[in-house]
Coordinates of C-alpha atoms and ligand atoms in Angstrom, one line a residue:
M258 CA 0.0 0.0 0.0
K259 CA 1.0 3.6 -0.2
I260 CA 1.7 5.1 3.1
K261 CA 0.8 8.8 2.9
P262 CA 3.7 11.0 2.2
A263 CA 5.3 11.8 5.5
L264 CA 4.3 15.4 5.2
L265 CA 0.6 14.7 5.2
T266 CA 0.1 12.1 7.9
L267 CA -0.9 13.4 11.2
S268 CA 2.0 11.9 13.1
L269 CA 4.7 13.0 10.7
L270 CA 3.2 16.4 10.0
L271 CA 5.2 17.7 12.9
I272 CA 8.5 17.1 11.3
L273 CA 7.4 19.3 8.5
A274 CA 5.8 21.9 10.8
A275 CA 9.1 21.9 12.6
G276 CA 10.6 23.3 9.5
C277 CA 12.2 20.5 7.4
G278 CA 10.5 21.9 4.4
R279 CA 8.4 20.0 1.9
P280 CA 9.2 18.7 -1.5
P281 CA 8.5 21.4 -4.1
S282 CA 5.4 20.9 -6.2
F283 CA 6.1 20.4 -9.9
L284 CA 2.6 20.3 -11.3
P285 CA 1.0 23.7 -11.1
T286 CA -2.6 22.9 -10.4
T287 CA -5.4 25.2 -9.4
P288 CA -5.4 25.5 -5.6
A289 CA -8.4 23.6 -4.2
A290 CA -9.5 26.9 -2.7
A291 CA -10.7 28.0 -6.1
Q292 CA -12.7 24.9 -6.8
P293 CA -16.4 24.8 -6.2
L294 CA -17.6 22.7 -3.3
A295 CA -21.1 22.4 -4.6
A296 CA -20.8 18.8 -5.8
A297 CA -21.7 17.1 -2.6
S298 CA -24.7 19.3 -1.9
A299 CA -26.3 18.8 -5.3
T300 CA -27.5 15.3 -4.6
A301 CA -27.2 15.1 -0.9
P302 CA -30.3 13.4 0.3
A303 CA -32.4 15.6 2.6
A304 CA -31.9 14.1 6.0
Q305 CA -33.8 15.3 9.1
P306 CA -33.7 19.0 9.3
P307 CA -31.3 20.5 11.9
S308 CA -32.7 21.4 15.2
A309 CA -34.8 24.6 15.2
E310 CA -32.1 26.7 16.9
A311 CA -29.5 25.9 14.3
P312 CA -28.1 29.3 13.1
Q313 CA -28.7 29.9 9.4
D314 CA -26.6 33.0 9.2
K315 CA -23.3 32.2 7.5
A316 CA -21.2 34.4 9.7
E317 CA -22.7 32.7 12.8
I318 CA -22.0 29.2 11.3
L319 CA -18.4 30.2 10.6
K320 CA -18.0 31.4 14.1
G321 CA -19.5 28.2 15.5
I322 CA -17.2 26.0 13.3
Q323 CA -14.2 28.0 14.3
R324 CA -15.1 27.5 18.0
S325 CA -15.1 23.7 17.4
L326 CA -11.8 23.9 15.5
D327 CA -10.2 25.8 18.4
L328 CA -11.5 23.2 20.8
L329 CA -10.0 20.4 18.6
A330 CA -6.6 22.1 18.5
Q331 CA -6.7 22.8 22.2
A332 CA -7.6 19.1 22.8
Y333 CA -4.4 18.1 21.0
N334 CA -2.2 20.9 22.4
E335 CA -3.3 20.2 26.0
R336 CA -3.9 16.5 25.7
N337 CA -7.4 16.9 26.8
G338 CA -9.8 14.2 25.5
E339 CA -12.7 16.0 27.1
L340 CA -12.4 18.9 24.7
L341 CA -12.1 16.4 21.8
Q342 CA -15.6 15.2 22.7
Q343 CA -17.0 18.7 22.6
A344 CA -15.6 19.3 19.1
V345 CA -16.6 16.0 17.6
D346 CA -20.1 14.6 16.7
Q347 CA -20.8 12.1 19.5
D348 CA -24.0 10.8 17.7
N349 CA -22.0 9.3 14.9
P350 CA -20.4 6.2 16.5
P351 CA -17.9 5.1 13.7
F352 CA -16.7 8.7 13.3
R353 CA -16.5 9.3 17.0
R354 CA -14.4 6.2 17.4
L355 CA -12.1 7.1 14.6
L356 CA -11.4 10.6 16.0
K357 CA -10.8 9.1 19.5
T358 CA -8.5 6.4 18.1
Q359 CA -6.5 9.0 16.2
F360 CA -6.3 11.2 19.2
D361 CA -5.1 8.3 21.5
D362 CA -2.6 7.1 18.9
Y363 CA -1.2 10.5 18.6
M364 CA -0.8 11.0 22.3
K365 CA 1.1 7.8 22.5
S366 CA 3.4 8.7 19.7
Y367 CA 6.8 10.2 19.9
Y368 CA 5.5 13.5 18.4
A369 CA 3.0 14.2 21.1
G370 CA 3.5 17.7 22.5
Q371 CA 6.1 18.7 19.9
V372 CA 3.9 20.7 17.6
T373 CA 1.2 23.3 18.0
F374 CA -2.1 22.3 16.4
R375 CA -4.1 25.1 14.8
Y376 CA -7.0 25.2 12.5
R377 CA -8.8 28.0 10.7
V378 CA -12.1 27.8 8.8
L379 CA -11.7 29.5 5.4
D380 CA -15.2 29.1 3.9
I381 CA -18.3 27.0 4.1
E382 CA -20.8 25.4 1.7
Q383 CA -24.2 24.9 3.4
Q384 CA -25.7 21.6 2.4
A385 CA -29.3 20.7 1.7
N386 CA -29.5 18.6 4.8
G387 CA -28.4 21.5 7.1
T388 CA -24.8 20.4 7.5
A389 CA -21.9 22.7 6.4
L390 CA -18.9 21.5 4.4
A391 CA -16.1 23.7 5.6
Q392 CA -12.8 24.4 3.9
I393 CA -10.2 24.5 6.7
E394 CA -6.6 25.4 6.9
A395 CA -4.4 23.3 9.2
F396 CA -1.0 24.2 10.6
G397 CA -1.0 27.4 8.7
W398 CA -0.7 25.8 5.2
L399 CA -2.5 22.5 4.7
R400 CA -6.1 22.2 3.5
G401 CA -8.9 19.9 4.4
D402 CA -12.7 19.7 3.7
W403 CA -14.5 18.8 6.8
L404 CA -18.2 18.4 7.5
F405 CA -19.9 20.1 10.5
R406 CA -23.3 19.4 11.9
W407 CA -25.4 21.4 14.4
N408 CA -26.0 19.1 17.4
G409 CA -28.4 21.4 19.1
S410 CA -25.8 23.5 20.9
A411 CA -22.7 23.5 18.7
W412 CA -21.3 23.0 15.2
V413 CA -19.4 19.7 15.6
L414 CA -17.0 17.9 13.3
T415 CA -18.7 14.9 11.6
E416 CA -19.1 12.9 8.5
P417 CA -22.2 11.7 6.6
T418 CA -23.8 8.5 8.0
V419 CA -23.9 5.4 5.9
E420 CA -27.6 5.9 5.4
E421 CA -27.0 9.4 4.0
L422 CA -24.7 8.2 1.3
G423 CA -27.6 6.8 -0.8
E424 CA -27.7 3.5 -2.7
K425 CA -24.4 2.2 -4.0
Q426 CA -24.1 2.6 -7.8
T427 CA -21.7 0.8 -10.2
R428 CA -20.2 1.5 -13.6
E429 CA -17.8 -0.5 -15.7
D430 CA -15.1 0.4 -18.1
E431 CA -12.3 -1.7 -19.6
Q432 CA -10.1 -1.9 -16.5
F433 CA -12.4 -1.1 -13.6
I434 CA -15.8 -1.7 -11.9
F435 CA -16.5 1.5 -10.1
E436 CA -18.6 1.6 -6.9
F437 CA -19.8 5.0 -5.8
Y438 CA -22.5 6.7 -3.8
P439 CA -24.9 9.4 -4.9
Y440 CA -23.8 11.6 -1.9
M441 CA -20.6 12.6 -3.7
G442 CA -22.5 13.9 -6.7
E443 CA -20.3 15.1 -9.6
T444 CA -17.2 14.5 -7.5
N445 CA -17.6 10.8 -8.4
E446 CA -17.0 11.6 -12.1
R447 CA -13.8 13.5 -11.3
V448 CA -12.5 10.6 -9.2
I449 CA -13.3 8.1 -11.9
E450 CA -11.4 10.3 -14.4
L451 CA -8.4 10.3 -12.1
V452 CA -8.5 6.5 -11.8
E453 CA -8.5 6.2 -15.5
R454 CA -5.6 8.6 -15.8
A455 CA -3.7 6.7 -13.2
A456 CA -4.2 3.4 -15.2
A457 CA -2.8 5.2 -18.3
R458 CA 0.2 6.2 -16.3
V459 CA 0.8 2.6 -15.1
K460 CA 0.5 1.4 -18.7
A461 CA 2.9 4.0 -20.0
K462 CA 5.5 3.1 -17.4
L463 CA 5.2 -0.7 -17.2
G464 CA 4.0 -1.5 -20.7
R465 CA 1.0 -3.6 -19.8
L466 CA -2.0 -3.8 -17.5
P467 CA -3.9 -6.6 -15.8
E468 CA -6.5 -8.5 -17.8
E469 CA -8.6 -8.7 -14.7
K470 CA -10.9 -5.9 -13.7
A471 CA -10.5 -4.2 -10.3
V472 CA -13.3 -3.0 -8.2
V473 CA -12.7 0.6 -7.3
R474 CA -14.8 1.9 -4.4
I475 CA -15.1 5.6 -3.8
K476 CA -15.9 5.9 -0.1
P477 CA -17.4 9.2 1.1
N478 CA -17.0 8.3 4.8
Y479 CA -15.2 6.1 7.2
G480 CA -18.3 4.4 8.5
I481 CA -18.7 2.4 5.2
D482 CA -15.3 0.7 5.7
P483 CA -14.6 1.0 9.4
Y484 CA -11.7 -1.4 9.3
A485 CA -9.7 0.6 6.8
D486 CA -6.5 2.3 7.9
P487 CA -7.6 5.9 8.2
N488 CA -4.1 7.2 7.5
A489 CA -4.0 5.5 4.0
L490 CA -5.9 7.5 1.4
A491 CA -6.3 4.3 -0.7
Y492 CA -5.3 0.6 -0.5
F493 CA -5.2 -2.4 -2.8
Q494 CA -6.7 -5.6 -1.6
R495 CA -5.9 -8.8 -3.5
G496 CA -8.8 -10.9 -4.5
N497 CA -9.2 -14.6 -5.0
D498 CA -11.2 -17.1 -7.0
K499 CA -14.4 -15.8 -5.6
K500 CA -13.7 -12.1 -5.1
P501 CA -12.1 -9.6 -7.5
D502 CA -9.2 -7.4 -6.6
R503 CA -10.2 -4.2 -5.0
I504 CA -8.9 -0.7 -4.7
E505 CA -10.5 1.2 -1.9
L506 CA -10.2 4.9 -1.7
F507 CA -11.6 7.7 0.3
A508 CA -13.4 10.4 -1.6
P509 CA -12.2 14.0 -1.6
F510 CA -14.2 16.5 0.4
S511 CA -14.3 14.1 3.4
Y512 CA -12.4 14.1 6.7
T513 CA -10.8 10.7 5.9
F514 CA -9.4 12.0 2.6
G515 CA -6.9 13.7 4.8
L516 CA -5.1 17.0 4.5
Y517 CA -3.5 18.1 1.3
D518 CA -1.1 20.7 0.0
P519 CA -3.2 23.5 -1.6
Q520 CA -0.4 24.3 -4.0
E521 CA -0.8 20.8 -5.5
G522 CA -4.5 20.3 -5.0
W523 CA -6.2 17.1 -3.9
E524 CA -6.4 15.7 -7.4
K525 CA -2.7 15.1 -7.7
D526 CA -2.5 13.5 -4.3
L527 CA -5.3 11.1 -5.2
E528 CA -4.1 10.4 -8.8
D529 CA -0.6 9.6 -7.5
T530 CA -2.0 7.4 -4.8
I531 CA -4.2 5.4 -7.2
T532 CA -1.2 5.1 -9.6
H533 CA 0.7 3.6 -6.7
E534 CA -2.0 1.1 -5.7
Y535 CA -2.9 0.1 -9.3
T536 CA 0.8 -0.6 -9.8
H537 CA 0.6 -3.2 -7.0
M538 CA -2.3 -4.9 -8.8
T539 CA -0.5 -4.7 -12.2
H540 CA 2.7 -6.1 -10.6
L541 CA 0.7 -9.0 -9.2
R542 CA -1.6 -9.8 -12.2
A543 CA 0.5 -8.8 -15.3
F544 CA 4.0 -9.6 -14.0
G545 CA 3.4 -12.5 -11.7
S546 CA 4.7 -10.6 -8.7
A547 CA 8.3 -11.0 -9.9
G548 CA 10.7 -10.0 -7.1
K549 CA 8.2 -10.8 -4.4
M550 CA 10.8 -12.1 -2.0
M551 CA 12.3 -8.6 -1.9
D552 CA 9.9 -6.4 0.1
W553 CA 11.4 -3.2 -1.4
F554 CA 10.7 -4.3 -4.9
G555 CA 6.9 -3.8 -5.2
E556 CA 7.0 -0.5 -3.2
G557 CA 9.9 0.9 -5.2
L558 CA 8.1 0.0 -8.4
A559 CA 4.9 1.7 -7.2
E560 CA 6.7 4.8 -6.1
Y561 CA 8.5 4.8 -9.5
T562 CA 5.3 4.7 -11.6
A563 CA 3.7 7.4 -9.4
D564 CA 6.7 9.6 -9.9
S565 CA 6.9 10.1 -6.2
Q566 CA 8.9 13.0 -4.9
R567 CA 9.6 11.0 -1.8
V568 CA 12.8 9.7 -3.3
R569 CA 14.4 13.0 -2.2
E570 CA 14.3 11.8 1.4
V571 CA 17.4 9.7 0.6
G572 CA 19.6 12.8 0.5
D573 CA 19.6 13.7 4.1
A574 CA 19.8 10.1 5.2
L575 CA 22.8 9.5 3.0
R576 CA 24.6 12.6 4.4
Q577 CA 23.7 11.7 8.0
G578 CA 24.7 8.1 7.6
T579 CA 21.2 6.8 8.5
L580 CA 20.4 5.1 5.2
I581 CA 18.6 1.8 5.8
P582 CA 20.8 -0.9 4.2
I583 CA 19.5 -3.1 1.4
L584 CA 20.8 -6.1 3.4
D585 CA 21.1 -6.1 7.1
T586 CA 24.2 -8.2 7.8
S587 CA 24.2 -7.8 11.6
G588 CA 22.7 -11.2 12.1
Q589 CA 19.7 -10.1 14.2
V590 CA 16.5 -12.0 13.9
Y591 CA 14.2 -9.1 12.9
K592 CA 16.2 -7.7 10.0
Q593 CA 16.1 -3.9 9.6
D594 CA 16.7 -3.7 5.9
L595 CA 15.0 -3.0 2.6
M596 CA 14.5 -6.7 2.0
H597 CA 12.3 -6.8 5.1
L598 CA 10.7 -3.4 4.5
Y599 CA 7.3 -4.6 5.9
I600 CA 8.8 -5.3 9.4
L601 CA 10.8 -2.2 9.7
E602 CA 10.4 -0.6 13.1
K603 CA 11.0 2.9 11.9
D604 CA 11.7 5.1 8.9
V605 CA 9.2 3.4 6.7
S606 CA 8.9 6.5 4.5
L607 CA 12.6 6.5 4.0
A608 CA 12.5 2.9 3.1
Y609 CA 10.0 3.6 0.3
A610 CA 12.2 6.4 -0.9
E611 CA 15.2 4.1 -1.0
A612 CA 13.2 1.4 -2.8
Q613 CA 12.3 4.0 -5.5
A614 CA 15.9 5.1 -5.7
L615 CA 16.9 1.5 -6.4
I616 CA 14.5 1.1 -9.3
L617 CA 15.6 4.5 -10.7
F618 CA 19.3 3.6 -10.3
I619 CA 18.9 0.4 -12.2
I620 CA 17.0 2.0 -15.0
D621 CA 19.5 4.9 -15.2
R622 CA 22.6 2.7 -15.0
Y623 CA 21.5 -0.2 -17.1
G624 CA 19.2 1.5 -19.6
S625 CA 15.7 0.3 -19.1
L626 CA 13.1 -1.3 -16.9
D627 CA 13.9 -4.7 -18.5
K628 CA 17.0 -5.0 -16.2
V629 CA 14.8 -4.4 -13.2
W630 CA 12.5 -7.3 -14.2
E631 CA 15.6 -9.4 -14.9
L632 CA 16.9 -8.9 -11.4
A633 CA 13.4 -9.7 -10.0
R634 CA 13.2 -13.0 -11.9
A635 CA 16.8 -13.9 -11.0
H636 CA 16.1 -13.3 -7.3
D637 CA 12.9 -15.3 -7.5
E638 CA 14.9 -18.2 -8.8
I639 CA 18.1 -18.0 -6.8
Q640 CA 16.7 -16.3 -3.6
D641 CA 20.0 -14.8 -2.9
F642 CA 20.5 -11.1 -3.6
D643 CA 24.3 -11.2 -4.1
Q644 CA 24.0 -14.0 -6.6
A645 CA 21.0 -12.5 -8.4
L646 CA 23.0 -9.3 -8.8
R647 CA 26.0 -11.2 -10.2
R648 CA 23.8 -12.9 -12.7
T649 CA 22.0 -9.8 -13.8
F650 CA 24.7 -7.1 -13.6
G651 CA 27.9 -9.0 -13.3
I652 CA 28.7 -7.4 -10.0
G653 CA 28.2 -8.5 -6.4
Y654 CA 26.3 -6.8 -3.5
Q655 CA 29.3 -4.7 -2.2
E656 CA 30.0 -3.2 -5.6
F657 CA 26.3 -2.7 -6.4
D658 CA 25.6 -1.0 -3.1
K659 CA 28.6 1.3 -3.5
A660 CA 27.5 2.3 -7.0
W661 CA 23.9 2.9 -5.9
R662 CA 25.0 5.2 -3.0
A663 CA 27.3 7.2 -5.3
W664 CA 24.5 7.5 -7.8
M665 CA 22.1 8.9 -5.1
A666 CA 24.8 11.2 -3.6
A667 CA 25.2 12.8 -7.0
R668 CA 21.4 13.5 -7.3
Y669 CA 19.7 14.1 -4.0
Ligands
ZN241 ZN1 2.4 0.2 -1.7

């Protein structure tokens, strides 16, 4: 799966906020601020009207939402779960649990107390059912689109209930069976377009696509898939004889979509993520999971097709001597190396960056992706990295590793 870029996950946000800088954006896209938020409201089913005292005046609503945002920030800054409850809709059980879990996880994390949370409401779109979709700014620069509901005394952070999403619709094209909900209105079309563009990118980079169709579900809330990792914008789930492969993704304009960089806009974030996830499926179905014994291989490939900017993370690690080795030769049981990327205890984002750098290095040094597949197949057969390298490139691990590091040092 694609872990969210370090800069956008709640936990790692702090590193960024602390001033490490973020990768520059290369695609000049319209800031999300300029985009209409009317989509969701157009077809939102009329649920029960808000309680009679709900303020209708926009300025009043903005004030009420800001009050809840301040409470939410204060809850995090002062480690006060009581305030969290006041800011979050307590009548929406899956959402309430999600926010509580995120809060508790954060408080247990290394980062707790190291950054100052602050949120600002920028604008709202009043929905037909009385809720308000707010465009918010987080940490002074990130954007989010969060839903607020009048609970009788305050505008609390919420998400639509499963019932409010409307009946699931499906549509098929050559590669995908899309599942989506009327609640998202026109936004579904935009997401479907992004998925199709992502597939075209995978094909352009890898040369072929799976023959099997994937089910792609566009989820407008967390309640519809309450076992999903809320920190992953999308994930790929391998199917079997009875069930097709699935790509599950959170719709934009939802809390679970996460925060995004307004300079890039949410579209790029989502398209890159789908490109990453669909690469996993393509790797599995069209390339027989070649290289599957090397954990780094599939993630490196997925970051490569998605043109991830994460690869830049290798620069600092290289200079600080904290690069994760390809092979951990220390002899410990739980190896901390790229070959065992999925059991790494820390620096997972860096591991993805290094995996991408490995793929890019091989392509750059040996001319094409063919050599990448050759290495993968050699490793499948020999199950020894040093020997697979010797067969593919005519050099052993030490020499390969040295050349890879020098290649990175010259670039990042
Ligand atoms: Zn992945």
